[in-house]
Amino acid sequence: MTLLRLSEVAAGYDGARAVSDIDLQVDAGQIVALVGESGSGKTTIGRIVAGFLSPSEGAVSWRGERLLGVRSRALRRDIQVVFQDPYLSLNPYRTVGSVLGELLRATGVPRSDVRAHIGDLLARVSLSGDVAASRPSELSGGQLQRVAIARALATRPSLIIADEPTSALDVSVQAAILELFAGLRSELGTSLLVITHDLGVVERLSDRVVVLQSGSIVEEGRTPDVLDHANHPYTRRLLDAVPRLPESSTDANAS
Ligand code: ADP
Ligand code: MG
């Protein structure tokens, strides 16, 4: 089933186009990577999908229905965003438990069940229940990004947009966060649109990859096909700029 479809979408800022003629699809349970160098329009597309920016041309559809105007609360719960920097995306003054609890209550979880649900959410992102009593300053970057993911999961979304979700984190915790997203897909069926300039992320995580250059899609396809047989010179330049996993592990991923 197709969750999200962008058809011939263009958008920009102050009359200047940042992206144009964007055709993009995310199916239920799929992980799609959006890749391209800085300024190529990745975040702009993420903002369109999240509903933060309206396209000037083209159509955005969700579950087969064109989205126009203000989004319903149900839809805002169904599409969640995880940002690059968890320090900026979490309120420094509030405990993790109070943030998660408020969201859970807003989605209809009875007050008496909230504490258990908070524990479930934290466990889902491999954090201990003690974290509920913590404020952001007491947590590491990796723990904070897990909290941000738990917050996104509180509304049981069908799609999470993750904009460079590991690039503000220590290299040592990046892989664990990627594993977490992979687990969410396999255990909850959550689809992911992951925005990255890191082809390692693409290779480890995504089913399909969309390559952007200067606001346009220059290549799109199944991840192993694109990584192994990149047609566009720009994609090949991106590939050459990044150390690849050894051939053997690439073969294992493809089978
Ligand atoms: P990426 O995420 O791939 O680095 P962006 O989507 O952030 O790229 O940016 C795409 C283009 O839009 C760039 O040329 C950028 O300068 C421009 N842009 C992004 N955000 C704004 C903004 N708030 N105001 C004006 N121009 C912007
Ligand atoms: Mg960006």
Coordinates of C-alpha atoms in Angstrom, one line a residue, residues 4-247:
L4 CA 2.8 8.9 0.6
R5 CA 3.1 10.2 -2.9
L6 CA 4.5 13.5 -4.2
S7 CA 3.7 14.3 -7.8
E8 CA 5.5 17.0 -9.7
V9 CA 6.0 19.0 -6.5
A10 CA 7.8 22.3 -6.5
A11 CA 8.5 24.5 -3.5
G12 CA 10.8 27.3 -2.3
Y13 CA 11.4 30.2 -0.2
D14 CA 10.6 33.9 -0.9
G15 CA 9.7 33.1 -4.5
A16 CA 13.0 31.2 -5.2
R17 CA 12.5 27.6 -6.0
A18 CA 14.4 25.1 -3.8
V19 CA 13.0 21.9 -5.3
S20 CA 11.1 21.2 -8.5
D21 CA 9.4 18.3 -10.3
I22 CA 9.7 16.0 -7.3
D23 CA 8.0 12.6 -7.7
L24 CA 8.4 10.5 -4.6
Q25 CA 6.6 7.5 -3.1
V26 CA 6.8 5.8 0.3
D27 CA 4.9 2.5 0.7
A28 CA 3.8 1.1 4.0
G29 CA 6.7 -0.5 5.9
Q30 CA 9.3 0.9 3.5
I31 CA 12.4 2.8 4.3
V32 CA 13.2 5.4 1.7
A33 CA 16.5 7.4 1.8
L34 CA 16.7 10.9 0.4
V35 CA 20.3 11.7 -0.3
G36 CA 22.2 14.6 -1.8
E37 CA 24.8 17.1 -0.9
S38 CA 24.2 20.1 1.3
G39 CA 21.7 22.5 -0.2
S40 CA 20.2 20.0 -2.6
G41 CA 16.7 20.3 -1.1
K42 CA 16.5 17.3 1.2
T43 CA 15.2 19.2 4.2
T44 CA 12.8 21.1 2.0
I45 CA 11.2 17.9 0.9
G46 CA 11.0 16.7 4.5
R47 CA 9.3 19.9 5.5
I48 CA 6.7 19.5 2.7
V49 CA 6.0 15.9 3.8
A50 CA 5.7 17.0 7.4
G51 CA 3.3 19.8 6.4
F52 CA 5.6 22.6 7.5
L53 CA 5.9 24.0 4.0
S54 CA 3.2 24.1 1.2
P55 CA 4.2 23.2 -2.3
S56 CA 3.8 25.9 -4.9
E57 CA 3.1 23.3 -7.5
G58 CA 2.1 19.6 -7.7
A59 CA 0.3 17.4 -5.3
V60 CA 1.0 15.6 -2.0
S61 CA -1.2 12.6 -1.3
W62 CA -1.5 10.4 1.8
R63 CA -3.2 7.0 1.6
G64 CA -4.5 8.0 -1.9
E65 CA -6.1 11.3 -0.9
R66 CA -4.7 14.6 -1.9
L67 CA -3.7 16.8 1.0
L68 CA -4.9 20.4 0.8
G69 CA -5.1 23.0 3.4
V70 CA -4.7 22.5 7.1
R71 CA -3.9 19.0 8.2
S72 CA -6.2 17.1 10.6
R73 CA -4.9 16.2 14.1
A74 CA -5.1 12.5 13.1
L75 CA -2.8 13.1 10.1
R76 CA -0.4 15.1 12.2
R77 CA -0.1 12.2 14.6
D78 CA 0.3 9.8 11.7
I79 CA 3.4 11.6 10.2
Q80 CA 6.1 12.4 12.8
V81 CA 9.5 14.1 12.5
V82 CA 12.8 13.4 14.2
F83 CA 15.3 16.2 13.7
Q84 CA 19.0 16.2 13.4
D85 CA 19.9 17.7 16.8
P86 CA 18.1 16.3 19.8
Y87 CA 19.4 19.0 22.0
L88 CA 17.4 21.6 20.0
S89 CA 14.3 19.5 19.7
L90 CA 13.7 18.8 23.4
N91 CA 12.5 21.3 26.0
P92 CA 15.4 21.6 28.5
Y93 CA 13.2 22.3 31.4
R94 CA 10.8 19.4 31.2
T95 CA 11.4 15.8 32.3
V96 CA 11.2 13.1 29.6
G97 CA 8.3 11.5 31.5
S98 CA 6.2 14.8 31.5
V99 CA 6.8 15.3 27.8
L100 CA 5.8 11.7 26.9
G101 CA 3.0 11.6 29.4
E102 CA 1.4 14.8 28.0
L103 CA 1.5 13.3 24.4
L104 CA 0.1 10.0 25.5
R105 CA -2.8 11.7 27.4
A106 CA -3.5 13.8 24.2
T107 CA -3.8 10.6 22.2
G108 CA -6.4 9.2 24.7
V109 CA -4.3 7.0 27.0
P110 CA -6.1 7.0 30.4
R111 CA -4.3 8.7 33.1
S112 CA -3.9 5.5 35.1
D113 CA -2.1 3.8 32.1
V114 CA 0.2 6.7 31.3
R115 CA 3.1 5.6 33.5
A116 CA 3.1 2.1 32.0
H117 CA 2.9 3.5 28.5
I118 CA 5.9 5.7 29.2
G119 CA 7.8 2.6 30.3
D120 CA 6.8 0.8 27.1
L121 CA 7.9 3.7 24.9
L122 CA 11.3 4.0 26.7
A123 CA 11.8 0.3 26.4
R124 CA 11.0 0.4 22.7
V125 CA 14.0 2.7 22.2
S126 CA 16.1 0.7 24.6
L127 CA 16.1 3.2 27.5
S128 CA 15.5 2.3 31.1
G129 CA 12.4 3.5 32.9
D130 CA 14.6 5.8 35.1
V131 CA 15.1 8.1 32.1
A132 CA 11.5 9.3 32.6
A133 CA 12.7 11.4 35.6
S134 CA 15.6 13.0 33.7
R135 CA 15.8 16.4 32.0
P136 CA 17.7 16.7 28.6
S137 CA 20.9 18.1 30.3
E138 CA 21.3 14.8 32.2
L139 CA 21.3 12.7 29.1
S140 CA 23.9 11.9 26.4
G141 CA 23.3 12.8 22.7
G142 CA 22.5 9.2 21.9
Q143 CA 20.0 8.9 24.8
L144 CA 18.4 12.2 23.7
Q145 CA 17.9 11.0 20.2
R146 CA 16.3 7.9 21.6
V147 CA 14.0 10.1 23.6
A148 CA 13.1 12.1 20.5
I149 CA 12.3 8.9 18.7
A150 CA 10.2 7.7 21.7
R151 CA 8.3 11.0 21.5
A152 CA 7.7 10.5 17.8
L153 CA 6.4 7.0 18.5
A154 CA 4.0 8.2 21.2
T155 CA 1.3 8.9 18.6
R156 CA 1.9 5.6 16.8
P157 CA 2.8 7.1 13.5
S158 CA 2.7 5.3 10.2
L159 CA 5.6 7.4 8.8
I160 CA 8.6 9.0 10.5
I161 CA 10.6 11.6 8.7
A162 CA 14.2 11.6 10.1
D163 CA 16.3 14.5 9.0
E164 CA 20.0 13.6 9.4
P165 CA 19.1 11.7 12.6
T166 CA 22.6 10.6 13.4
S167 CA 24.8 13.4 12.1
A168 CA 24.8 15.3 15.4
L169 CA 25.8 12.2 17.3
D170 CA 29.1 10.6 18.3
V171 CA 30.2 8.0 15.7
S172 CA 30.1 5.4 18.5
V173 CA 26.3 5.7 18.9
Q174 CA 25.3 6.3 15.3
A175 CA 25.0 2.6 14.3
A176 CA 22.8 1.9 17.4
I177 CA 20.3 4.6 16.3
L178 CA 20.2 3.2 12.8
E179 CA 19.5 -0.3 14.3
L180 CA 16.7 1.2 16.3
F181 CA 15.0 2.6 13.1
A182 CA 15.5 -0.8 11.4
G183 CA 13.9 -2.5 14.4
L184 CA 10.9 -0.1 14.4
R185 CA 10.2 -1.0 10.8
S186 CA 10.4 -4.7 11.4
E187 CA 8.5 -4.8 14.7
L188 CA 5.9 -2.0 14.3
G189 CA 5.9 -1.7 10.5
T190 CA 6.7 2.0 10.7
S191 CA 7.8 3.6 7.4
L192 CA 10.7 5.9 7.4
L193 CA 11.8 8.7 5.1
V194 CA 15.4 9.2 6.2
I195 CA 17.2 12.3 5.0
T196 CA 21.0 11.9 4.9
H197 CA 24.1 12.9 3.1
D198 CA 25.7 9.7 4.4
L199 CA 25.7 6.8 1.9
G200 CA 26.6 4.5 4.8
V201 CA 23.1 5.2 6.3
V202 CA 21.5 4.6 2.9
E203 CA 23.3 1.3 2.5
R204 CA 22.5 0.0 6.0
L205 CA 18.9 1.1 6.3
S206 CA 17.0 1.9 3.1
D207 CA 15.0 -0.2 0.7
R208 CA 14.9 2.6 -1.9
V209 CA 17.1 5.6 -2.5
V210 CA 16.2 8.9 -4.1
V211 CA 19.2 11.1 -5.2
L212 CA 18.8 14.8 -5.3
Q213 CA 20.9 17.4 -7.0
S214 CA 20.2 21.1 -7.0
G215 CA 16.5 20.6 -6.1
S216 CA 15.8 17.8 -8.7
I217 CA 15.8 14.0 -8.5
V218 CA 18.6 12.7 -10.7
E219 CA 18.3 9.0 -9.7
E220 CA 15.9 6.8 -7.9
G221 CA 15.5 3.0 -7.3
R222 CA 16.1 0.0 -5.1
T223 CA 19.1 0.8 -2.9
P224 CA 21.3 -2.1 -4.0
D225 CA 20.7 -1.3 -7.7
V226 CA 21.5 2.4 -7.2
L227 CA 24.6 1.7 -5.1
D228 CA 25.9 -1.0 -7.5
H229 CA 24.9 0.4 -10.8
A230 CA 24.6 4.2 -10.4
N231 CA 23.8 5.7 -13.7
H232 CA 24.1 9.4 -13.0
P233 CA 27.6 10.9 -12.7
Y234 CA 26.5 12.8 -9.7
T235 CA 25.5 9.6 -7.8
R236 CA 28.8 8.1 -8.8
R237 CA 30.6 11.1 -7.4
L238 CA 28.6 10.8 -4.1
L239 CA 29.5 7.1 -4.0
D240 CA 33.2 7.7 -4.6
A241 CA 33.3 10.3 -1.8
V242 CA 32.3 7.8 0.9
P243 CA 34.0 4.7 2.1
R244 CA 31.8 1.7 1.2
L245 CA 31.3 -1.5 3.2
P246 CA 33.2 -4.4 1.8
E247 CA 31.7 -6.2 -1.2

